[in-house]
């Protein structure tokens, strides 16, 4: 593995020295994207890149930002924090990018965030879910686009607290993401509905493929409801095992992003019905003029439906363009002052980038999976919109966290 | 602890054992006859799963699945045949370390090739209509029909493999070659082809395991990593090169895993590894006779 990395750098360095530096013109706004473009996370990250690309094309076609076009370069961090950090440094020093963006890997995002703080370069975190990014370790130069585990947990707890279930079981991936999501849901659920009790927990290793034995164990314990804290391929695996064992018919369960179509589409019509989930975006909801236009453009450009990542990429480009316009300057400090608290239009309505923690306030949708005629895969129905004020931690809470 | 829960957990564990056994028996066969510690075996299992996905996708319906069960392992066998004739056959006389490095390299290449051919997205193979749903056993505990199907497949594969190794001429020659290659060669038998065919049979089993497991999981990159680790442990505790040892090892591994989850959830995933340590403490050469 090490050899591969070394070879890659030798190769990358060779190419970089051969190419003429493109930042000579200085008539562009350069964005450097570091993200995982190899392995399972590409399901999400290609959409971020393409959503960003779509917005950039739109902006440049309309004359750019005060006469300057936006230009971007991407680097593949291969889900390795050390590689990701090295690439961010390379983008800053060699490519002289004005703004950094990425990644789906929380560890890489935190490492680059630290670099951004030192170098005073704005860094837009598009997909990483660690609550530390804009919480405890937040600072002037880091911005959060996607929701984090704390926010997802609060949103789920908000919706679940209105349901009649009391005997809960918690199951999930035995690593940071699984535990953070589960803890956040449970902490807030017990606050909102004191009647709930936890009758047991199950944790499996990351990358577990066969969930049948775990499900037999949960079925034997007979809970009313299960909180399943998994991510990635395990989402699909758990749903398939839940269908095959009949768990999905017997005990309702919740998975964050279970209703997102990167999870539902690969399963076709074989996915279980009635699974609860939360998610920021669907290409079919909200059924507004803005969203339809976005979906049409995206399909025209890439020949597929946009997934959640496409929204993240798209709004990031909008924030960058609108920020410079509002600042009426290309000065980075003025840009940051301008984007703080700024409101932009998006496919899901008007969105505010909160001033206190630099976190984008997206609405969260809670729904359950269902077969609906005309679709080749399950979609989310009974969608409730949870407004950002109901699930985002308050500014006081964030400030208290940062002072600690 | 509910006795019914334990019984149904044992059945679920046994169906997992079937997959582990099929894959590890192939690994064990290659290890026993050719002396190749085939790290690429896991990648062949992954390719089997992806090939099953493609076959199901293009043929559609239930017939697609039944053809995939045979077609995917055949595809894997073809790949392994090419690899054996073009690479391995020149290295049999070398040290094990060389072979280990070669198979490791091949596993990396296969990993990248799979990514290039099938992409990074998750793939799912549908369970055929007749095997969808579950049977309710003991009170309200369910066994998915597909797992019940695996419980039938396991013994069939074990018996066929036993017949192949013990009752066919080819199997006998392969066993003899494992013990004394030169003597078999002196009898006028082309040992190189015997080795080649044994390798292909072993890899066929890896592909079969992948095709059979595909409907129960999402087919994804990296599914080879955890499996190759488990397979090697199974082969080691069973006795290197011993097919029945692979069965015994898979049983120990599969059952401690599923019962561990039920009885001791917090440490369930550690139990199979603890069992491996325990076996090796008392029987460092594995439970059954090793051919090494």
XYZ file of C-alpha atoms in Angstrom, chain B residues 129-292:
164
model
C -39.177 -15.581 -5.859
C -39.382 -19.147 -4.534
C -36.801 -18.431 -1.870
C -38.200 -15.121 -0.680
C -39.827 -14.906 2.718
C -39.165 -17.046 5.753
C -40.354 -20.081 7.640
C -41.491 -19.617 11.200
C -39.816 -22.085 13.510
C -40.266 -22.575 17.207
C -42.840 -20.060 18.366
C -42.232 -16.828 16.500
C -38.629 -17.122 15.396
C -38.003 -16.917 11.694
C -35.493 -18.549 9.412
C -35.230 -16.865 6.002
C -35.971 -19.369 3.229
C -32.742 -18.435 1.512
C -30.768 -19.479 4.594
C -32.700 -22.760 4.605
C -31.672 -23.202 0.964
C -28.034 -22.637 1.925
C -28.396 -25.348 4.573
C -29.272 -27.762 1.765
C -26.520 -26.577 -0.559
C -23.774 -27.023 2.037
C -23.998 -30.815 2.433
C -24.388 -31.265 -1.339
C -21.155 -29.361 -2.002
C -19.367 -31.231 0.786
C -20.370 -34.617 -0.616
C -19.494 -33.692 -4.208
C -16.126 -32.411 -3.101
C -15.480 -35.566 -1.100
C -16.391 -37.689 -4.126
C -14.099 -35.613 -6.329
C -11.123 -35.862 -4.005
C -11.534 -39.495 -2.954
C -13.358 -41.328 -5.691
C -12.219 -39.828 -8.989
C -8.945 -40.643 -10.647
C -8.222 -36.951 -10.977
C -8.703 -36.498 -7.229
C -6.462 -39.400 -6.417
C -3.725 -38.084 -8.690
C -4.079 -34.640 -7.114
C -3.708 -36.107 -3.632
C -0.707 -38.111 -4.724
C 0.870 -35.022 -6.314
C 0.468 -33.185 -3.063
C 2.549 -35.799 -1.297
C 5.176 -36.552 -3.917
C 5.142 -34.521 -7.051
C 8.209 -36.085 -8.632
C 6.984 -39.614 -8.241
C 3.669 -38.773 -9.893
C 5.578 -37.106 -12.703
C 7.780 -40.183 -13.073
C 4.632 -42.272 -13.581
C 4.061 -40.372 -16.791
C 1.383 -37.997 -15.541
C 1.540 -34.350 -16.522
C 1.642 -32.843 -13.040
C 1.454 -29.297 -14.349
C -2.039 -29.927 -15.691
C -3.105 -31.715 -12.526
C -2.044 -28.660 -10.562
C -3.766 -26.335 -13.001
C -7.064 -28.186 -12.783
C -6.935 -28.429 -9.001
C -6.327 -24.693 -8.839
C -9.313 -24.076 -11.092
C -11.563 -26.309 -8.952
C -10.479 -24.461 -5.811
C -11.174 -21.081 -7.414
C -14.512 -22.343 -8.733
C -15.465 -22.895 -5.086
C -14.485 -19.301 -4.219
C -16.738 -18.072 -7.040
C -19.544 -20.351 -5.900
C -19.311 -18.940 -2.382
C -19.488 -15.407 -3.793
C -22.472 -16.190 -6.001
C -24.324 -17.870 -3.145
C -23.684 -15.097 -0.644
C -24.609 -12.294 -3.083
C -28.406 -12.339 -2.521
C -27.993 -11.967 1.243
C -25.699 -8.933 1.234
C -24.971 -5.867 -0.845
C -22.186 -6.641 -3.265
C -19.514 -4.062 -2.621
C -15.795 -3.415 -2.925
C -13.830 -4.657 0.053
C -16.081 -7.657 0.701
C -13.004 -9.795 0.039
C -10.951 -8.480 2.963
C -12.779 -9.834 5.989
C -13.574 -13.088 4.248
C -10.006 -13.987 3.284
C -8.948 -13.460 6.873
C -11.695 -15.734 8.206
C -10.986 -18.373 5.565
C -7.307 -18.557 6.438
C -8.136 -18.948 10.123
C -10.615 -21.700 9.299
C -8.100 -23.542 7.154
C -5.445 -23.217 9.838
C -7.563 -24.509 12.715
C -8.976 -27.287 10.557
C -5.562 -28.532 9.448
C -3.895 -27.215 6.290
C -5.120 -28.897 3.152
C -7.731 -31.037 4.869
C -11.220 -30.611 3.350
C -12.992 -32.053 6.403
C -10.818 -29.785 8.499
C -12.201 -26.844 6.532
C -15.709 -28.040 7.355
C -14.891 -28.420 11.033
C -13.162 -25.040 11.126
C -16.094 -23.354 9.386
C -18.489 -24.939 11.876
C -16.476 -23.704 14.826
C -16.154 -20.250 13.331
C -19.769 -19.877 12.180
C -21.345 -21.243 15.335
C -19.222 -19.369 17.861
C -19.980 -16.234 15.872
C -23.757 -16.590 15.827
C -24.108 -17.960 19.362
C -21.712 -15.320 20.635
C -23.990 -12.619 19.239
C -26.948 -14.084 21.120
C -25.335 -15.018 24.402
C -22.696 -12.390 24.882
C -23.637 -9.536 22.520
C -20.958 -7.117 23.622
C -18.130 -9.492 22.826
C -19.864 -11.682 20.269
C -17.523 -10.726 17.454
C -14.470 -11.730 19.495
C -15.615 -15.269 20.251
C -14.635 -16.899 16.930
C -11.133 -15.486 17.282
C -10.952 -16.673 20.885
C -11.974 -20.123 19.649
C -9.145 -20.020 17.099
C -6.625 -19.164 19.810
C -7.952 -21.964 21.998
C -7.678 -24.547 19.217
C -4.147 -23.481 18.338
C -3.066 -23.619 21.989
C -3.966 -27.285 22.229
C -3.549 -28.354 18.615
C -0.977 -26.069 16.979
C -1.171 -28.056 13.731
C -4.938 -27.855 13.478
C -7.696 -30.229 14.499
C -7.385 -32.741 11.679
C -4.377 -34.169 9.883
C -2.565 -31.571 7.840
C -1.158 -32.541 4.458
C 1.843 -30.258 4.912
